[in-house]
mmCIF file of C-alpha atoms and ligand atoms in Angstrom:
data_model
loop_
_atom_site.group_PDB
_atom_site.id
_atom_site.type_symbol
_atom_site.label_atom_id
_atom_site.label_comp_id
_atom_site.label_asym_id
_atom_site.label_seq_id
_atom_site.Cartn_x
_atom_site.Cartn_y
_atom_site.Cartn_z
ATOM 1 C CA UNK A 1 138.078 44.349 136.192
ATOM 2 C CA UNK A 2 140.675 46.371 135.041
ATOM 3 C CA UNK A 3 144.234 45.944 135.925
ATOM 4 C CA UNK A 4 145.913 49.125 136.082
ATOM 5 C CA UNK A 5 148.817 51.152 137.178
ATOM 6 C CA UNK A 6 149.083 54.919 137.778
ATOM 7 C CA UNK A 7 149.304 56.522 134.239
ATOM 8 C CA UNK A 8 150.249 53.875 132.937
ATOM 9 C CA UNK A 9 148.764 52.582 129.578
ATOM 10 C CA UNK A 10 145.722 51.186 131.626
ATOM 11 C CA UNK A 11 144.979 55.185 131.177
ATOM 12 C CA UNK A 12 143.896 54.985 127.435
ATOM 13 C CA UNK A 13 141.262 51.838 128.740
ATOM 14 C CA UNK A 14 140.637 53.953 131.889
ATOM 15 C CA UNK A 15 139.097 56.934 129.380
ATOM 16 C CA UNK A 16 137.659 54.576 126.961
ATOM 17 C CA UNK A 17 135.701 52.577 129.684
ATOM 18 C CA UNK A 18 134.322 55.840 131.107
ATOM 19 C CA UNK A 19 133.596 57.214 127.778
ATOM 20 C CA UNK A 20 131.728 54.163 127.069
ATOM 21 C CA UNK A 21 129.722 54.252 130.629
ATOM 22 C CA UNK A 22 130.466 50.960 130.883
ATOM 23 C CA UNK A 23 130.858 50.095 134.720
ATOM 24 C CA UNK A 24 134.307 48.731 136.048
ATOM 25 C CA UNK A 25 136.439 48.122 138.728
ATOM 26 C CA UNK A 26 140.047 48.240 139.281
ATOM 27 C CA UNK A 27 142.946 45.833 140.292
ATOM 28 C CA UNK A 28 146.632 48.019 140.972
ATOM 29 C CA UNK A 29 149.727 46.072 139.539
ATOM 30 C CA UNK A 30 151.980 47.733 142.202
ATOM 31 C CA UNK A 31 155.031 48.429 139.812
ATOM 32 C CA UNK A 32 157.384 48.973 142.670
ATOM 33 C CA UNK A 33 157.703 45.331 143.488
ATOM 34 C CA UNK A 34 157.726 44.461 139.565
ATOM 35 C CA UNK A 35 154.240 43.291 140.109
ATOM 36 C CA UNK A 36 153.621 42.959 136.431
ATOM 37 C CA UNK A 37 156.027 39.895 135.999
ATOM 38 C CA UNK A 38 154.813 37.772 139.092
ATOM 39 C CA UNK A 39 152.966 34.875 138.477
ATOM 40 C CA UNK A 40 149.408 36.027 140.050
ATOM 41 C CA UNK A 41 149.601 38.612 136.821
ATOM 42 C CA UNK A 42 151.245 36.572 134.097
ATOM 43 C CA UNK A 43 148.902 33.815 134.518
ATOM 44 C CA UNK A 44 146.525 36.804 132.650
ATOM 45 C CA UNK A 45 148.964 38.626 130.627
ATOM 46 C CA UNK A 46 152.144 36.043 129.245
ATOM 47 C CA UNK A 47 153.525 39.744 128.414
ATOM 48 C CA UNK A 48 153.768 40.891 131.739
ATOM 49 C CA UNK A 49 152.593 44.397 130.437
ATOM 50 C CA UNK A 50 149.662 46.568 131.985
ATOM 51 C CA UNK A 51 146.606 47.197 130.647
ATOM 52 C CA UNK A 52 144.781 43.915 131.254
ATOM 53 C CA UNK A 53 140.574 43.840 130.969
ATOM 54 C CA UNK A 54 139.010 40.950 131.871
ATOM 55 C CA UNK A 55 135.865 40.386 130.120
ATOM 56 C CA UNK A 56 132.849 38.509 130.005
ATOM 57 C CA UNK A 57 135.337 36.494 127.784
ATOM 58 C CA UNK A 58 138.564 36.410 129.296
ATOM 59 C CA UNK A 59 141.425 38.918 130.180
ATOM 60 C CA UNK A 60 142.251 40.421 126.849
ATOM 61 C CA UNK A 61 145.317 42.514 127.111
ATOM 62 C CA UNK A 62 147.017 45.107 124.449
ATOM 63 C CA UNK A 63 146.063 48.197 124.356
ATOM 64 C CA UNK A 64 144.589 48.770 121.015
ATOM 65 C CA UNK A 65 142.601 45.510 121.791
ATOM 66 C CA UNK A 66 140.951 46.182 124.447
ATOM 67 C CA UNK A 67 139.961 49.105 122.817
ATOM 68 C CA UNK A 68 138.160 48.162 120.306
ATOM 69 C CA UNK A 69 136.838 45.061 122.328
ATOM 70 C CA UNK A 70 135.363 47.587 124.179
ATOM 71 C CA UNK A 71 133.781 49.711 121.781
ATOM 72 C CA UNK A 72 132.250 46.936 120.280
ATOM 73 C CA UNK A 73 130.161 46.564 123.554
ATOM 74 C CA UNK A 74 128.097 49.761 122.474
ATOM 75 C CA UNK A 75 128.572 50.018 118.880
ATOM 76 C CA UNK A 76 128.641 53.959 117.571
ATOM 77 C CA UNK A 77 129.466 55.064 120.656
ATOM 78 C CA UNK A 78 133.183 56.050 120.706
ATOM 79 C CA UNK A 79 134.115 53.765 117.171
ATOM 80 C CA UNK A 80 131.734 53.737 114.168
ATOM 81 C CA UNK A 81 130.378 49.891 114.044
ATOM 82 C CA UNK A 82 131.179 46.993 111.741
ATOM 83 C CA UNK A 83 129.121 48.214 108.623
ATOM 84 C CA UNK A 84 129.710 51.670 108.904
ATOM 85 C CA UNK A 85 131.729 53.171 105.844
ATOM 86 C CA UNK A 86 134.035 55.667 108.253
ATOM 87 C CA UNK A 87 135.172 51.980 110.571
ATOM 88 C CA UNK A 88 138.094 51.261 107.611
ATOM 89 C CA UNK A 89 139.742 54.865 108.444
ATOM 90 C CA UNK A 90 139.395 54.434 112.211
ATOM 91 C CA UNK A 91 140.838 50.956 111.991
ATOM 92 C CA UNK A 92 143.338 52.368 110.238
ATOM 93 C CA UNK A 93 144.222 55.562 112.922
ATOM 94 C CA UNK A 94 143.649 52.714 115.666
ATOM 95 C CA UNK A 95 146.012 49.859 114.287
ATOM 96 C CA UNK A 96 148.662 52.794 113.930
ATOM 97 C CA UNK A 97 148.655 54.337 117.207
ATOM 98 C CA UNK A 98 148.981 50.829 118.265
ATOM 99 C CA UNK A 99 152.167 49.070 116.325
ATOM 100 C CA UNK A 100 153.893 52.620 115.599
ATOM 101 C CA UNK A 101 153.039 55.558 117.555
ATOM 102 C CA UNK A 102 152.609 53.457 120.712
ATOM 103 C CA UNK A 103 156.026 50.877 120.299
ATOM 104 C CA UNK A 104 158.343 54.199 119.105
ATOM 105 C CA UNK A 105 157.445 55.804 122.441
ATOM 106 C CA UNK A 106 157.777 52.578 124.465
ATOM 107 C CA UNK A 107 161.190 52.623 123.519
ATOM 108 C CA UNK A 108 162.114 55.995 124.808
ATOM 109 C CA UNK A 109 160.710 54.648 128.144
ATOM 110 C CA UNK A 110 162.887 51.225 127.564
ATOM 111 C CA UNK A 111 165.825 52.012 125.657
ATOM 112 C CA UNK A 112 168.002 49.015 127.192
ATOM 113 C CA UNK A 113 165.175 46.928 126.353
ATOM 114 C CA UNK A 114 166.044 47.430 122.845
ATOM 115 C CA UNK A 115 169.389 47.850 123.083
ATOM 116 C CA UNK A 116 172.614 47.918 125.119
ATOM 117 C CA UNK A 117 172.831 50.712 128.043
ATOM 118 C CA UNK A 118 176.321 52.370 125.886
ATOM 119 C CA UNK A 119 173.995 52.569 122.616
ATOM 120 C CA UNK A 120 171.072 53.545 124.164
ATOM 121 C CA UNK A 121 171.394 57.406 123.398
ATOM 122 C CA UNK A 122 172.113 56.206 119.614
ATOM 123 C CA UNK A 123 168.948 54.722 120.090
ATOM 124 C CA UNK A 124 166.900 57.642 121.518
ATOM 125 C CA UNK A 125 168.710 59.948 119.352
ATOM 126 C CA UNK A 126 166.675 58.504 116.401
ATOM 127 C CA UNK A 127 163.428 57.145 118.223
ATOM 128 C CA UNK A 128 162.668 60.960 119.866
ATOM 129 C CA UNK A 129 162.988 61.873 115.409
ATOM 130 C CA UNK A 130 161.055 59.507 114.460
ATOM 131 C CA UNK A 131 158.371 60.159 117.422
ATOM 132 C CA UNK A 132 158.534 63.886 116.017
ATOM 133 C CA UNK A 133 157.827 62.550 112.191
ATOM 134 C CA UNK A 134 154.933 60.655 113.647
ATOM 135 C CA UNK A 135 153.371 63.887 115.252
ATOM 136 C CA UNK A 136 154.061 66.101 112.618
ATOM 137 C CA UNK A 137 152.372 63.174 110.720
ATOM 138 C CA UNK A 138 149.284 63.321 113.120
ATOM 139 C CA UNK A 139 149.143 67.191 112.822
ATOM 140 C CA UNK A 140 148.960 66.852 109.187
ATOM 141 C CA UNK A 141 146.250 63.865 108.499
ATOM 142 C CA UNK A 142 144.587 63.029 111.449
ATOM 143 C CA UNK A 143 141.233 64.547 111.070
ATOM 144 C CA UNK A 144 139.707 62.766 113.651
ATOM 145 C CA UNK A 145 141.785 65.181 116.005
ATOM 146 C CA UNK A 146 139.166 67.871 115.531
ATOM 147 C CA UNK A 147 136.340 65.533 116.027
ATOM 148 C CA UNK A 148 134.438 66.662 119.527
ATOM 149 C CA UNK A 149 133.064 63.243 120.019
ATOM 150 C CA UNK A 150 135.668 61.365 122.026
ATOM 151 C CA UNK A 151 136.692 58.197 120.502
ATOM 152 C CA UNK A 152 139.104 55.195 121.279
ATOM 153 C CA UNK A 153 141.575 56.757 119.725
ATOM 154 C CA UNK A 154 141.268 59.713 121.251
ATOM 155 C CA UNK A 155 141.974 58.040 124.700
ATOM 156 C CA UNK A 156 144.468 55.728 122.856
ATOM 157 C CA UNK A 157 146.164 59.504 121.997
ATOM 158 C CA UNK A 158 145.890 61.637 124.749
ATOM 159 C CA UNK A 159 148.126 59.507 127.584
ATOM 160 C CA UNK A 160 150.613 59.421 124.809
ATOM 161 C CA UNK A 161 150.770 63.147 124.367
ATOM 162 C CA UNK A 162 150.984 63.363 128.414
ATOM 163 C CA UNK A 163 153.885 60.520 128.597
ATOM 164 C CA UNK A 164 156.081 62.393 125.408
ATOM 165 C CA UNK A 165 156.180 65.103 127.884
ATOM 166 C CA UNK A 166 156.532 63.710 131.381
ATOM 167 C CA UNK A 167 158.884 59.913 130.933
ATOM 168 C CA UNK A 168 161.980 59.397 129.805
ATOM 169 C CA UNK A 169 165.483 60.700 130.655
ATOM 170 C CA UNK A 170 164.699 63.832 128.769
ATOM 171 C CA UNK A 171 161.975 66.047 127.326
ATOM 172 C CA UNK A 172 163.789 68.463 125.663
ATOM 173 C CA UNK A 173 163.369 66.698 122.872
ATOM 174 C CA UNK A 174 159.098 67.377 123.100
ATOM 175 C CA UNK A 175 157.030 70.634 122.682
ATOM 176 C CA UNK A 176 153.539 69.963 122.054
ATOM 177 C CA UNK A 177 153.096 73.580 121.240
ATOM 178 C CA UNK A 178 154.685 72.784 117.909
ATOM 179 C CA UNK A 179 151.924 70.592 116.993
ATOM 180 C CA UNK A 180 149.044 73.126 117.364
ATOM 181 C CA UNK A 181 146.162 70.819 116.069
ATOM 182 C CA UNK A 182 147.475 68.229 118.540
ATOM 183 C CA UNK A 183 147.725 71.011 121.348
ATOM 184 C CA UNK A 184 144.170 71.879 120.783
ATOM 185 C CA UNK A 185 143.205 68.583 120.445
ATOM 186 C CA UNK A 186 144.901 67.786 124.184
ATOM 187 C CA UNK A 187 143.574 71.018 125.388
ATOM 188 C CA UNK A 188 139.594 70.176 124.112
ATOM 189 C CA UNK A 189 140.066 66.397 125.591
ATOM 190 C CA UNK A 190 141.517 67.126 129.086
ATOM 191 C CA UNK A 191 138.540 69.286 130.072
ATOM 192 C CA UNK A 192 135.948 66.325 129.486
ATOM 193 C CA UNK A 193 134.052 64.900 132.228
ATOM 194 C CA UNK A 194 135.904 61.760 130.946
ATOM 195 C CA UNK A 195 139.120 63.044 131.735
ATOM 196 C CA UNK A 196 137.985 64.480 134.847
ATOM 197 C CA UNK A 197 137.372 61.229 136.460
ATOM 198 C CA UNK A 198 140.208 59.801 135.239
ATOM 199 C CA UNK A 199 142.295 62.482 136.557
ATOM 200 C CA UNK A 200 141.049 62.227 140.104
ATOM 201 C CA UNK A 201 141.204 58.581 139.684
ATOM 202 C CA UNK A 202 145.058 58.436 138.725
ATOM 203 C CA UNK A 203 145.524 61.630 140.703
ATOM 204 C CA UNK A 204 146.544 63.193 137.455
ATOM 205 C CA UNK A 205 147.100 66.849 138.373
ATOM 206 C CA UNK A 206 145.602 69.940 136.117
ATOM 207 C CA UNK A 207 145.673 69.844 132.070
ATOM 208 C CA UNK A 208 146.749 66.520 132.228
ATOM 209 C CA UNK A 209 147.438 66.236 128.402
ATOM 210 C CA UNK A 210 148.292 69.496 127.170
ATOM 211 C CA UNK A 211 150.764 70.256 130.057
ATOM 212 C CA UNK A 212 151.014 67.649 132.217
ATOM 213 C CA UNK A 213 152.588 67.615 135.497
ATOM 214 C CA UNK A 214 154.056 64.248 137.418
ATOM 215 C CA UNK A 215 151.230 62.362 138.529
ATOM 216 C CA UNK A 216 151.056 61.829 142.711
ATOM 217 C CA UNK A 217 148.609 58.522 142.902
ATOM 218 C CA UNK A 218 146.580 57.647 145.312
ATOM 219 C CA UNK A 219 147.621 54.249 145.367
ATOM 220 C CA UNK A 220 150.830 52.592 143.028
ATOM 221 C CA UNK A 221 153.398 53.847 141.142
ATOM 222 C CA UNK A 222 153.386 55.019 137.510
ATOM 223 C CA UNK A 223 156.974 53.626 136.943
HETATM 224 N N1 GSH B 1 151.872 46.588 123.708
HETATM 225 C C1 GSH B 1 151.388 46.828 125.057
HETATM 226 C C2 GSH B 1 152.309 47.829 125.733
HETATM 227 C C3 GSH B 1 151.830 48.184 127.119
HETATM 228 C C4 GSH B 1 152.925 48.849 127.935
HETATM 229 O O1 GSH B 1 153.931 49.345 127.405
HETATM 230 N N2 GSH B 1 152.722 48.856 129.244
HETATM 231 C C5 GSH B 1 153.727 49.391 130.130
HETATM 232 C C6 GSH B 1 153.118 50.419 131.054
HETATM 233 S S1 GSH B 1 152.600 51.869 130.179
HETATM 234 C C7 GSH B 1 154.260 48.295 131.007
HETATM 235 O O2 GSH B 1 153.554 47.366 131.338
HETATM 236 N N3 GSH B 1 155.515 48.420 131.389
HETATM 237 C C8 GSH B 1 156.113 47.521 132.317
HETATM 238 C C9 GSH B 1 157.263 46.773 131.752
HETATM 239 O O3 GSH B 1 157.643 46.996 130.574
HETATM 240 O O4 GSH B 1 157.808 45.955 132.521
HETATM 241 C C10 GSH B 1 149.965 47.330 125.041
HETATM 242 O O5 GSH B 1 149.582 47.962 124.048
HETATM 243 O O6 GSH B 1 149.210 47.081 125.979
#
């Protein structure tokens, strides 16, 4: 079962799931009532933050996680397997799209969760740089980008291209089409049957990743 929202970071475990074939159903965390922090969902997730998977296991939450949890049900599939020589460069990729990529856009979503409202544009002054040192970083050295296999990382990625441009107070800041390896990448991933499915499923709209519209769920709220 996979507790989700609407675009939300369930969305990277949405694609990764499918990718995977691996059968699953959903839960909605209804965001408008704050559904995350009630006690029905923190009894799974302490952090009160959405994705959470439960598992054969247990609920495993984080993103990057979950992942990787779940590539490790069909080893090679989307994540070479423990033993394989290229699994040290894709940890690598994964770990940073989780505690960099991932936390610098979170606070652009949050900025008063970091910080007081009056120095909040302080704040996304220098996140929405940084974010733009960590694409131009991606553009440069992430090889896996070209790769046409789709990988957890690639669903860890692609959301995150689709939220630069659609959350926030303002996207000025964002223009994938300055990042033309990333552009192509978002344009190559959005038109697999992966995506597909998770774009009716999330009610996505068209080119979901390379330029993405506001999503208009069938059920929930994305924020
Ligand atoms: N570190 C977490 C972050 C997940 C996250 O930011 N989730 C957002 C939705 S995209 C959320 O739950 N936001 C609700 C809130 O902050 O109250 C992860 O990787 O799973």
């Amino acid at each position: 079962m996979l507790y989700y929202a609407p675009d939300n970071a369930s969305l990277c475990v949405r694609l990764a799931l499918l990718a995977l074939e691996i059968p699953f159903e959903t839960a909605l965390v209804d965001r408008s009532c704050n559904a995350q922090n009630g006690p029905a969902y923190t009894a799974l997730n302490p952090n009160g933050l959405i994705p959470t998977l439960i598992t054969p296991d247990g609920p495993i939450y984080e993103t990057g996680a979950i992942l990787l949890w779940a590539a490790d049900q069909k080893p090679s599939h989307v994540f070479p397997a423990v033993g394989n020589p290229a699994r040290a460069a894709g940890l690598a990729w994964l770990f940073w799209l989780s505690n960099t990529l991932h936390p610098t856009l979170r606070m652009t979503f949050y900025p008063t969760k970091y910080i007081d409202a009056g120095s909040a544009p302080l704040l996304l002054t220098a996140t929405r740089a940084n974010l733009l040192g960590h694409f131009a970083h991606l553009e440069a050295h992430a090889d896996w980008l070209d790769d046409t296999q789709v990988s957890i990382s690639h669903c860890y990625l692609a959301p995150m291209l689709r939220w630069s441009a659609l959350y926030g107070t303002d996207q000025s800041w964002f223009d994938l089409g300055k990042f033309p390896r990333l552009l192509a990448f978002a344009k190559r991933f959005e038109v697999t049957h992966v995506a597909d499915q998770a774009r009716l499923a999330e009610g996505l709209g068209g080119t979901i990743f390379s330029a993405p519209t506001p999503p208009c769920p069938p059920e929930g709220s994305a924020t």
